[in-house]
Amino acid sequence: MIEYDRVSISLGGQPVLRDISFSIEAGEIFCIIGKSGVGKSVMIKQLVGLLRPDSGAIRFEGQDVCGMDERGLMALRRECGMVFQQATLFDSMTCLENVALPLRVHYDLPEHRAQERAMGYLAQLGVSHLAEREPAALGPGLRKLVAIARTMTLQPKALLFDEPTTGLDPLAARKFDKLVKGPLARAGITQVVVSHDVRSVFDIADRVVMLHEGEVRFLGTSGELSECEDRVVRGFIEGKPEL
Amino acid sequence: MTPPSRPKLSLRASLFGRFSLADTGHDLRPLPQQPKGPISMVMRLGAMGVLLGRTTRLVFSARTDKGDTLRLAHKFANGSAVFIVVAMSFVGMIMVYQSTVQLNRAVGDTQLVGAAFLKLLVRVLGPTVIGMLIACRIGAGIAAEIAAMAVTDQLDALRLCAADPIEVLMVPRLRAGIIAALSLVIIGSCASALAGMTTGVVLFSMSPSTFWNFELIDNADLVQGIAKAFVYGVTVPIVAGAVGLSARGGAAGVGRATTDAVVGCSFAIVVLDSLISLMSHVVAGL
């Protein structure tokens, strides 16, 4: 469904990713791990056209993302949603208005119809009571749930999460894991999760890729990850820095 | 297999640096080295031109809620009305006081103070001074709001909602800016004229009928005044929006964007005022 083919990118003159290749199957929960600054977020931003690789190709359902024009990217972003690390809700709107926005803008629905449908998505995630609250008044966990509801309104085939459990308390983080493994997986949505949270990765991932110094250091199932003998991989999952 | 090479930076993408306002899939990364000096200025002007083109193209076709425009127009006009009425009243008082004192000294006749002041108010003073005030009040607000969205990834979030930031953010602000500028120029000019008349009547015993002398004002003056108000209503949201959309670097970036927006809008208004006056002189001999 998603394919990275020899992708390289430099930022600010510094190479970040070099010849990265792997593919992600439909319905899979795929985790990208690695140290901070290794290019994990860059990987998923490239997938939705927010960044362009220097070379290589990224394909979503066989279509080359890098060659897409504005209209193509709009269509892609309906099928491939992304939840940012900071949730990025619009502070000038209530939670309900935030969730209704894609429906209003994209499907041209009148305000009340968009809000009716948006309410359904908030209810699915158990946060309908937050509808009239302003995002600024919510904690990071609730903001993320509202952001996921907003992304769900376009009924994407794939969801990208950028460090979803960062800043969450352990209970909220496990709740997120249940959401990924439960309703989102049952809906057949392909999920790509960028994470530092090793426990969460072992709980949810079907497969994992670990990036190190711009290259793929490990690619395999979470079971294979736990048994991997590579010094760098073990150091990361056991939280032992190389000195 | 040879990997496809990265498309070269388009002019549009280069102009915007961090992201393409057009969201056309051009390179969204920061340029390795941001140009400075005159090149940077030319690039900024180019960016504003591109933004103006894209926004005006969408003015009639944007799928945004029509209520957004009215809400913003109300916010812009209502929020600035008191500030502009008070400031323009002082401008009117000062202008009438100074011109009456100077004319009294020079020729001893103040019959035409009202007529000359009203002509100046309609042609230049009203639209241009109010344009500058709008730049401070509305331009700064637009730049700060959009810059805060830019530095917190909210613009990317908008794109990922399959929404075009220009359609959602800029189009309602452009429409609202035009409505607010036209109404504020009319309200502010009236306040200035009333304050000027009061000054003439109270301090110089001028009769109101002498002050309200519209003989020097013709249709061309009105057209020029309204044209200037319209142009400033377009300029302020576009300049402030372009600065806000290209902001980066957290709170400091928002601060820089706000300062740049006020400076850019004020400078643009002064330059446009000169250009419009010059054009009317050259084309219509006004």
Short mmCIF file of N, CA, C and O in Angstrom, two decimals, chain B residues 151-200:
data_model
loop_
_atom_site.label_atom_id
_atom_site.label_comp_id
_atom_site.label_asym_id
_atom_site.label_seq_id
_atom_site.Cartn_x
_atom_site.Cartn_y
_atom_site.Cartn_z
N VAL B 151 3.85 28.57 12.92
CA VAL B 151 4.93 28.02 13.75
C VAL B 151 4.47 26.84 14.60
O VAL B 151 5.29 26.18 15.22
N THR B 152 3.16 26.60 14.65
CA THR B 152 2.68 25.45 15.44
C THR B 152 2.10 24.34 14.54
O THR B 152 1.28 23.54 14.99
N ASP B 153 2.51 24.32 13.29
CA ASP B 153 2.11 23.27 12.34
C ASP B 153 0.62 23.28 12.01
O ASP B 153 0.11 22.35 11.40
N GLN B 154 -0.10 24.34 12.41
CA GLN B 154 -1.54 24.34 12.13
C GLN B 154 -1.84 24.52 10.64
O GLN B 154 -2.87 24.07 10.16
N LEU B 155 -0.90 25.16 9.92
CA LEU B 155 -1.12 25.30 8.48
C LEU B 155 -0.99 23.94 7.80
O LEU B 155 -1.76 23.60 6.90
N ASP B 156 0.00 23.15 8.27
CA ASP B 156 0.14 21.79 7.73
C ASP B 156 -1.10 20.98 8.07
O ASP B 156 -1.58 20.18 7.26
N ALA B 157 -1.62 21.19 9.29
CA ALA B 157 -2.82 20.46 9.69
C ALA B 157 -4.00 20.83 8.78
O ALA B 157 -4.80 19.97 8.41
N LEU B 158 -4.05 22.10 8.41
CA LEU B 158 -5.12 22.53 7.48
C LEU B 158 -4.99 21.80 6.15
O LEU B 158 -5.97 21.30 5.59
N ARG B 159 -3.75 21.75 5.64
CA ARG B 159 -3.53 21.08 4.36
C ARG B 159 -3.95 19.61 4.46
O ARG B 159 -4.50 19.04 3.53
N LEU B 160 -3.67 19.03 5.64
CA LEU B 160 -4.02 17.61 5.80
C LEU B 160 -5.50 17.40 6.01
O LEU B 160 -5.98 16.27 5.95
N CYS B 161 -6.24 18.46 6.30
CA CYS B 161 -7.71 18.36 6.32
C CYS B 161 -8.22 18.54 4.89
O CYS B 161 -9.41 18.78 4.69
N ALA B 162 -7.32 18.47 3.92
CA ALA B 162 -7.65 18.68 2.51
C ALA B 162 -8.16 20.09 2.29
O ALA B 162 -8.97 20.33 1.41
N ALA B 163 -7.73 21.02 3.13
CA ALA B 163 -8.16 22.42 2.98
C ALA B 163 -6.97 23.26 2.55
O ALA B 163 -5.85 23.03 3.01
N ASP B 164 -7.21 24.19 1.67
CA ASP B 164 -6.17 25.08 1.19
C ASP B 164 -6.08 26.27 2.15
O ASP B 164 -7.07 27.00 2.31
N PRO B 165 -4.92 26.49 2.80
CA PRO B 165 -4.82 27.60 3.75
C PRO B 165 -5.20 28.95 3.13
O PRO B 165 -5.73 29.82 3.82
N ILE B 166 -4.95 29.09 1.85
CA ILE B 166 -5.29 30.38 1.22
C ILE B 166 -6.80 30.53 1.14
O ILE B 166 -7.36 31.59 1.43
N GLU B 167 -7.47 29.44 0.79
CA GLU B 167 -8.92 29.48 0.66
C GLU B 167 -9.57 29.70 2.04
O GLU B 167 -10.50 30.48 2.19
N VAL B 168 -9.04 29.01 3.04
CA VAL B 168 -9.68 29.05 4.36
C VAL B 168 -9.28 30.31 5.15
O VAL B 168 -10.11 30.90 5.82
N LEU B 169 -8.00 30.70 5.04
CA LEU B 169 -7.54 31.82 5.88
C LEU B 169 -7.50 33.15 5.14
O LEU B 169 -7.90 34.18 5.69
N MET B 170 -6.97 33.13 3.92
CA MET B 170 -6.73 34.41 3.25
C MET B 170 -7.96 35.00 2.59
O MET B 170 -8.16 36.21 2.62
N VAL B 171 -8.76 34.15 1.95
CA VAL B 171 -9.91 34.69 1.21
C VAL B 171 -10.88 35.44 2.14
O VAL B 171 -11.23 36.60 1.86
N PRO B 172 -11.29 34.86 3.28
CA PRO B 172 -12.19 35.63 4.16
C PRO B 172 -11.54 36.90 4.69
O PRO B 172 -12.20 37.92 4.85
N ARG B 173 -10.22 36.86 4.91
CA ARG B 173 -9.54 38.06 5.43
C ARG B 173 -9.44 39.14 4.35
O ARG B 173 -9.51 40.33 4.67
N LEU B 174 -9.26 38.72 3.11
CA LEU B 174 -9.21 39.71 2.03
C LEU B 174 -10.58 40.38 1.88
O LEU B 174 -10.68 41.61 1.82
N ARG B 175 -11.62 39.55 1.82
CA ARG B 175 -12.98 40.12 1.67
C ARG B 175 -13.28 41.04 2.85
O ARG B 175 -13.77 42.16 2.67
N ALA B 176 -12.98 40.56 4.06
CA ALA B 176 -13.28 41.34 5.26
C ALA B 176 -12.44 42.61 5.31
O ALA B 176 -12.91 43.67 5.74
N GLY B 177 -11.19 42.52 4.84
CA GLY B 177 -10.30 43.68 4.83
C GLY B 177 -10.86 44.79 3.94
O GLY B 177 -10.83 45.97 4.31
N ILE B 178 -11.40 44.40 2.78
CA ILE B 178 -11.96 45.40 1.86
C ILE B 178 -13.18 46.07 2.50
O ILE B 178 -13.30 47.30 2.52
N ILE B 179 -14.08 45.24 3.06
CA ILE B 179 -15.29 45.80 3.68
C ILE B 179 -14.90 46.73 4.83
O ILE B 179 -15.40 47.85 4.94
N ALA B 180 -13.96 46.26 5.68
CA ALA B 180 -13.57 47.06 6.85
C ALA B 180 -12.88 48.35 6.42
O ALA B 180 -13.18 49.41 6.98
N ALA B 181 -11.99 48.27 5.43
CA ALA B 181 -11.26 49.48 5.02
C ALA B 181 -12.21 50.54 4.48
O ALA B 181 -12.13 51.71 4.84
N LEU B 182 -13.15 50.09 3.62
CA LEU B 182 -14.08 51.07 3.05
C LEU B 182 -14.93 51.71 4.15
O LEU B 182 -15.09 52.93 4.19
N SER B 183 -15.46 50.89 5.06
CA SER B 183 -16.31 51.48 6.09
C SER B 183 -15.51 52.33 7.06
O SER B 183 -15.97 53.40 7.47
N LEU B 184 -14.30 51.90 7.40
CA LEU B 184 -13.52 52.68 8.36
C LEU B 184 -13.05 54.01 7.76
O LEU B 184 -12.97 55.02 8.47
N VAL B 185 -12.75 54.00 6.45
CA VAL B 185 -12.34 55.26 5.82
C VAL B 185 -13.51 56.25 5.84
O VAL B 185 -13.32 57.44 6.14
N ILE B 186 -14.72 55.76 5.58
CA ILE B 186 -15.88 56.66 5.61
C ILE B 186 -16.12 57.18 7.04
O ILE B 186 -16.24 58.38 7.27
N ILE B 187 -16.13 56.25 8.00
CA ILE B 187 -16.41 56.65 9.39
C ILE B 187 -15.31 57.58 9.92
O ILE B 187 -15.58 58.63 10.51
N GLY B 188 -14.06 57.19 9.68
CA GLY B 188 -12.93 57.98 10.18
C GLY B 188 -12.88 59.36 9.54
O GLY B 188 -12.59 60.36 10.22
N SER B 189 -13.18 59.43 8.24
CA SER B 189 -13.15 60.73 7.56
C SER B 189 -14.26 61.63 8.10
O SER B 189 -14.05 62.84 8.29
N CYS B 190 -15.43 61.06 8.34
CA CYS B 190 -16.53 61.85 8.90
C CYS B 190 -16.14 62.38 10.27
O CYS B 190 -16.38 63.56 10.59
N ALA B 191 -15.53 61.51 11.09
CA ALA B 191 -15.12 61.93 12.43
C ALA B 191 -14.10 63.05 12.34
O ALA B 191 -14.16 64.04 13.09
N SER B 192 -13.17 62.92 11.42
CA SER B 192 -12.13 63.92 11.25
C SER B 192 -12.73 65.26 10.81
O SER B 192 -12.36 66.33 11.33
N ALA B 193 -13.68 65.21 9.86
CA ALA B 193 -14.33 66.43 9.37
C ALA B 193 -15.10 67.11 10.50
O ALA B 193 -15.02 68.34 10.67
N LEU B 194 -15.82 66.32 11.29
CA LEU B 194 -16.59 66.89 12.40
C LEU B 194 -15.68 67.54 13.44
O LEU B 194 -15.95 68.65 13.92
N ALA B 195 -14.58 66.85 13.75
CA ALA B 195 -13.65 67.40 14.73
C ALA B 195 -13.00 68.67 14.19
O ALA B 195 -12.79 69.65 14.93
N GLY B 196 -12.69 68.66 12.87
CA GLY B 196 -12.10 69.84 12.24
C GLY B 196 -13.06 71.01 12.30
O GLY B 196 -12.67 72.15 12.63
N MET B 197 -14.33 70.74 12.00
CA MET B 197 -15.33 71.80 12.03
C MET B 197 -15.46 72.36 13.45
O MET B 197 -15.50 73.59 13.66
N THR B 198 -15.52 71.46 14.43
CA THR B 198 -15.65 71.90 15.82
C THR B 198 -14.48 72.81 16.20
O THR B 198 -14.66 73.84 16.84
N THR B 199 -13.28 72.44 15.77
CA THR B 199 -12.09 73.26 16.05
C THR B 199 -12.24 74.64 15.43
O THR B 199 -11.99 75.66 16.08
N GLY B 200 -12.67 74.65 14.16
CA GLY B 200 -12.85 75.94 13.46
C GLY B 200 -13.89 76.80 14.15
O GLY B 200 -13.68 78.01 14.35
#
